Short mmCIF file of C-alpha atoms in Angstrom, two decimals:
data_model
loop_
_atom_site.label_atom_id
_atom_site.label_comp_id
_atom_site.label_asym_id
_atom_site.label_seq_id
_atom_site.Cartn_x
_atom_site.Cartn_y
_atom_site.Cartn_z
CA GLN A 1 48.82 53.04 -39.46
CA SER A 2 49.02 53.77 -43.22
CA ALA A 3 48.42 57.24 -44.54
CA LEU A 4 45.11 57.99 -46.22
CA THR A 5 45.34 57.86 -50.02
CA GLN A 6 45.11 61.09 -51.99
CA PRO A 7 46.01 61.84 -55.63
CA ALA A 8 49.42 63.44 -55.86
CA SER A 9 48.19 66.30 -58.00
CA VAL A 10 45.10 67.85 -59.51
CA SER A 11 44.68 70.90 -61.69
CA GLY A 12 41.97 73.18 -62.98
CA SER A 13 41.43 76.51 -64.65
CA PRO A 14 40.12 79.59 -62.88
CA GLY A 15 36.38 79.38 -62.40
CA GLN A 16 36.26 75.61 -62.76
CA SER A 17 35.57 73.04 -60.04
CA ILE A 18 37.89 70.32 -58.85
CA THR A 19 37.51 67.43 -56.43
CA ILE A 20 40.22 65.81 -54.32
CA SER A 21 39.58 62.33 -52.98
CA CYS A 22 40.82 60.81 -49.73
CA THR A 23 40.51 57.06 -49.33
CA GLY A 24 40.90 55.24 -46.06
CA THR A 25 39.33 52.25 -44.36
CA SER A 26 36.41 51.40 -42.13
CA SER A 27 38.71 52.07 -39.15
CA ASP A 28 39.15 55.71 -40.04
CA VAL A 29 37.31 57.59 -42.82
CA GLY A 30 34.53 55.04 -43.11
CA GLY A 31 34.00 54.62 -39.41
CA TYR A 32 33.90 58.18 -38.15
CA ASN A 33 32.72 61.60 -39.29
CA TYR A 34 35.91 63.21 -38.04
CA VAL A 35 37.40 63.91 -41.45
CA SER A 36 39.18 67.23 -41.89
CA TRP A 37 40.84 69.04 -44.80
CA TYR A 38 43.78 71.43 -44.60
CA GLN A 39 45.22 73.92 -47.06
CA GLN A 40 48.94 74.64 -46.96
CA HIS A 41 50.73 77.29 -48.98
CA PRO A 42 54.52 76.97 -49.40
CA GLY A 43 56.40 77.85 -46.24
CA LYS A 44 53.21 78.34 -44.26
CA ALA A 45 51.41 76.38 -41.57
CA PRO A 46 48.39 74.29 -42.56
CA LYS A 47 44.97 75.95 -42.36
CA LEU A 48 41.80 74.08 -41.45
CA MET A 49 39.30 74.29 -44.32
CA ILE A 50 36.77 71.56 -43.49
CA TYR A 51 36.04 69.60 -40.31
CA GLU A 52 33.57 66.81 -39.50
CA VAL A 53 33.41 65.88 -43.19
CA SER A 54 31.52 68.94 -44.40
CA ASN A 55 31.67 71.79 -41.90
CA ARG A 56 33.50 75.02 -42.72
CA PRO A 57 35.22 77.07 -40.01
CA SER A 58 34.33 80.73 -39.88
CA GLY A 59 36.07 82.66 -42.64
CA VAL A 60 36.46 79.78 -45.09
CA PRO A 61 34.70 80.59 -48.38
CA ASP A 62 31.66 78.50 -49.27
CA ARG A 63 33.47 77.57 -52.49
CA PHE A 64 35.03 74.85 -50.35
CA SER A 65 32.84 71.87 -49.53
CA GLY A 66 33.35 68.36 -48.21
CA SER A 67 31.54 65.07 -48.42
CA LYS A 68 32.00 61.39 -47.68
CA SER A 69 30.83 58.11 -49.15
CA GLY A 70 31.91 54.88 -47.53
CA ASN A 71 35.65 54.90 -46.97
CA THR A 72 36.28 57.86 -49.27
CA ALA A 73 36.02 61.53 -48.40
CA SER A 74 36.14 64.34 -50.93
CA LEU A 75 36.99 68.03 -51.00
CA THR A 76 35.42 70.07 -53.77
CA ILE A 77 36.54 73.57 -54.65
CA SER A 78 34.23 75.43 -56.98
CA GLY A 79 34.96 78.67 -58.81
CA LEU A 80 38.71 78.05 -58.64
CA GLN A 81 40.84 81.09 -57.90
CA ALA A 82 44.57 81.60 -58.26
CA GLU A 83 45.00 81.79 -54.49
CA ASP A 84 43.59 78.27 -54.13
CA GLU A 85 46.83 76.90 -55.55
CA ALA A 86 48.33 75.02 -52.60
CA ASP A 87 48.81 71.60 -51.07
CA TYR A 88 45.74 69.98 -49.54
CA TYR A 89 45.74 67.31 -46.86
CA CYS A 90 42.93 65.20 -45.49
CA SER A 91 42.96 63.67 -42.04
CA SER A 92 40.78 61.33 -40.06
CA TYR A 93 40.35 60.16 -36.52
CA THR A 94 41.02 56.45 -36.24
CA SER A 95 40.14 53.72 -33.81
CA SER A 96 43.76 52.63 -33.61
CA SER A 97 46.07 53.63 -30.78
CA THR A 98 47.69 56.21 -33.03
CA LEU A 99 44.58 58.38 -32.73
CA GLY A 100 44.56 59.76 -36.25
CA VAL A 101 46.12 59.75 -39.69
CA PHE A 102 46.84 62.23 -42.49
CA GLY A 103 46.65 61.75 -46.22
CA GLY A 104 49.78 62.05 -48.31
CA GLY A 105 48.74 65.41 -49.70
CA THR A 106 47.55 66.71 -53.07
CA LYS A 107 49.14 69.56 -54.96
CA LEU A 108 46.50 71.75 -56.61
CA THR A 109 47.64 73.74 -59.61
CA VAL A 110 45.45 76.51 -60.96
CA LEU A 111 46.26 76.74 -64.66
CA GLU B 1 43.47 86.24 -31.21
CA VAL B 2 44.69 82.69 -30.86
CA GLN B 3 48.47 82.40 -31.11
CA LEU B 4 50.74 79.38 -30.91
CA VAL B 5 54.47 80.08 -30.96
CA GLU B 6 56.94 77.20 -31.13
CA SER B 7 60.57 77.41 -30.10
CA GLY B 8 63.50 75.17 -29.33
CA GLY B 9 64.31 73.78 -32.75
CA GLY B 10 67.82 73.62 -34.15
CA LEU B 11 70.63 71.40 -35.31
CA VAL B 12 71.35 68.30 -33.22
CA GLN B 13 73.53 65.26 -33.77
CA PRO B 14 72.03 61.79 -34.16
CA GLY B 15 71.36 60.32 -30.74
CA GLY B 16 71.00 63.75 -29.22
CA SER B 17 68.11 65.43 -27.45
CA LEU B 18 66.04 68.55 -27.93
CA ARG B 19 63.08 70.09 -26.11
CA LEU B 20 60.47 71.97 -28.07
CA SER B 21 58.11 74.47 -26.49
CA CYS B 22 54.85 75.97 -27.67
CA ALA B 23 53.56 79.14 -26.02
CA ALA B 24 49.80 79.55 -26.31
CA SER B 25 47.71 82.68 -25.98
CA GLY B 26 44.30 84.02 -26.91
CA PHE B 27 42.29 81.07 -25.60
CA THR B 28 41.78 79.07 -22.41
CA PHE B 29 44.72 76.72 -22.90
CA SER B 30 43.76 74.41 -20.05
CA SER B 31 40.46 73.56 -21.75
CA TYR B 32 41.84 72.18 -25.01
CA GLU B 33 43.62 69.09 -26.21
CA MET B 34 46.91 69.77 -27.97
CA ASN B 35 49.03 67.94 -30.49
CA TRP B 36 52.41 67.98 -32.19
CA VAL B 37 52.50 67.43 -35.96
CA ARG B 38 55.66 67.35 -38.05
CA GLN B 39 56.54 67.76 -41.70
CA ALA B 40 59.81 66.50 -43.15
CA PRO B 41 61.31 68.69 -45.89
CA GLY B 42 59.25 68.33 -49.06
CA LYS B 43 57.01 65.71 -47.46
CA GLY B 44 53.50 65.50 -46.04
CA LEU B 45 52.11 65.99 -42.57
CA GLU B 46 52.75 63.38 -39.90
CA TRP B 47 50.98 63.36 -36.55
CA VAL B 48 53.44 62.95 -33.66
CA SER B 49 51.68 63.16 -30.31
CA TYR B 50 48.50 64.14 -28.43
CA ILE B 51 47.86 65.31 -24.90
CA SER B 52 44.47 65.84 -23.27
CA SER B 53 43.52 69.12 -21.65
CA SER B 54 44.45 67.90 -18.18
CA GLY B 55 47.51 65.99 -19.35
CA SER B 56 46.13 62.70 -18.12
CA THR B 57 45.79 61.06 -21.55
CA ILE B 58 48.67 60.88 -24.01
CA TYR B 59 49.17 59.19 -27.37
CA TYR B 60 52.22 58.84 -29.62
CA ALA B 61 52.87 57.84 -33.20
CA ASP B 62 54.65 54.49 -33.42
CA SER B 63 57.62 56.23 -35.04
CA VAL B 64 58.40 58.23 -31.88
CA LYS B 65 57.03 56.02 -29.11
CA GLY B 66 59.62 55.47 -26.39
CA ARG B 67 61.78 58.37 -27.58
CA PHE B 68 59.54 61.44 -27.39
CA THR B 69 57.58 62.74 -24.39
CA ILE B 70 54.75 65.25 -24.62
CA SER B 71 53.79 67.38 -21.62
CA ARG B 72 52.01 70.60 -20.78
CA ASP B 73 51.99 73.25 -18.07
CA ASN B 74 48.53 74.78 -17.94
CA ALA B 75 49.68 77.41 -15.46
CA LYS B 76 52.20 78.63 -18.02
CA ASN B 77 49.98 78.09 -21.08
CA SER B 78 52.72 75.97 -22.58
CA LEU B 79 53.07 72.69 -24.45
CA TYR B 80 56.32 70.75 -24.67
CA LEU B 81 57.92 67.94 -26.63
CA GLN B 82 61.01 66.28 -25.21
CA MET B 83 62.81 64.47 -28.01
CA ASN B 84 65.52 61.95 -27.16
CA SER B 85 67.57 59.49 -29.25
CA LEU B 86 67.01 61.64 -32.29
CA ARG B 87 67.45 60.14 -35.74
CA ALA B 88 67.99 61.64 -39.17
CA GLU B 89 64.41 60.76 -40.05
CA ASP B 90 63.17 63.03 -37.26
CA THR B 91 64.35 66.03 -39.29
CA ALA B 92 61.23 68.12 -39.88
CA VAL B 93 59.33 71.26 -39.10
CA TYR B 94 57.43 70.61 -35.89
CA TYR B 95 54.06 72.31 -35.42
CA CYS B 96 51.97 72.52 -32.29
CA ALA B 97 48.29 72.37 -33.10
CA LYS B 98 45.18 73.10 -31.04
CA GLU B 99 42.40 70.60 -31.32
CA LEU B 100 38.92 71.79 -32.18
CA GLU B 101 36.61 71.32 -29.21
CA LEU B 102 34.84 67.96 -29.22
CA ARG B 103 36.23 67.11 -32.67
CA PRO B 104 39.07 64.65 -32.25
CA PHE B 105 41.99 64.98 -34.64
CA SER B 106 40.69 68.25 -36.07
CA PHE B 107 43.18 71.11 -35.66
CA ASP B 108 41.84 74.65 -35.92
CA TYR B 109 44.99 76.57 -35.02
CA TRP B 110 48.62 75.85 -35.81
CA GLY B 111 51.86 77.52 -34.84
CA GLN B 112 54.36 78.73 -37.41
CA GLY B 113 56.56 75.69 -36.80
CA THR B 114 60.11 75.15 -35.57
CA LEU B 115 62.71 73.32 -37.65
CA VAL B 116 64.57 70.39 -36.16
CA THR B 117 67.57 69.13 -38.11
CA VAL B 118 69.25 65.90 -37.04
CA SER B 119 72.64 65.61 -38.70
CA SER B 120 76.28 65.03 -37.86
#
């Protein structure tokens, strides 16, 4: 099972909005609404930011939002803050025997 | 407060074995599916294995199938990963991750990770 495709890096200035894409296939992203997004700061464990495409766990700021169109999911962060600088990973449930797959990760730099 | 604490990592020679443990607290462990996810140094996340709440259903990534065995002891609130025939490419931080209820492959809590280094 190939990893979902994410851009290697994105950047934005404080206060701006950025979007990270996550492209899969009809067997994963396009076929199910079980797309999640994780934030990972250096040396730390990943943190769930979005689940089921667009749902935020308790405690996650509403500056973080998710969406999906066809085989591509997106994470949008509005009002960028310095602490948003981190690696972001998407994941999706898949119909294959491997159960699920992660994206390759996107490094967000806040300029 | 939900806590997941991994242990058992370390340095092992190629072909060797290691058993990882994950001690869970702060939630009803026996009610939730659990997973192992790993991250090689400087690389992305890679799902390793899944076990259902009862332990009756198990999945593995192709890269570890036949070499790794996931198990759980609900009485001890513990998750395990037995790793045999280890290879250099298994070097990674291994995380245990709790699955969000009724949301497959969505992980709401992660441990701090335990580093496994396979090297001679």
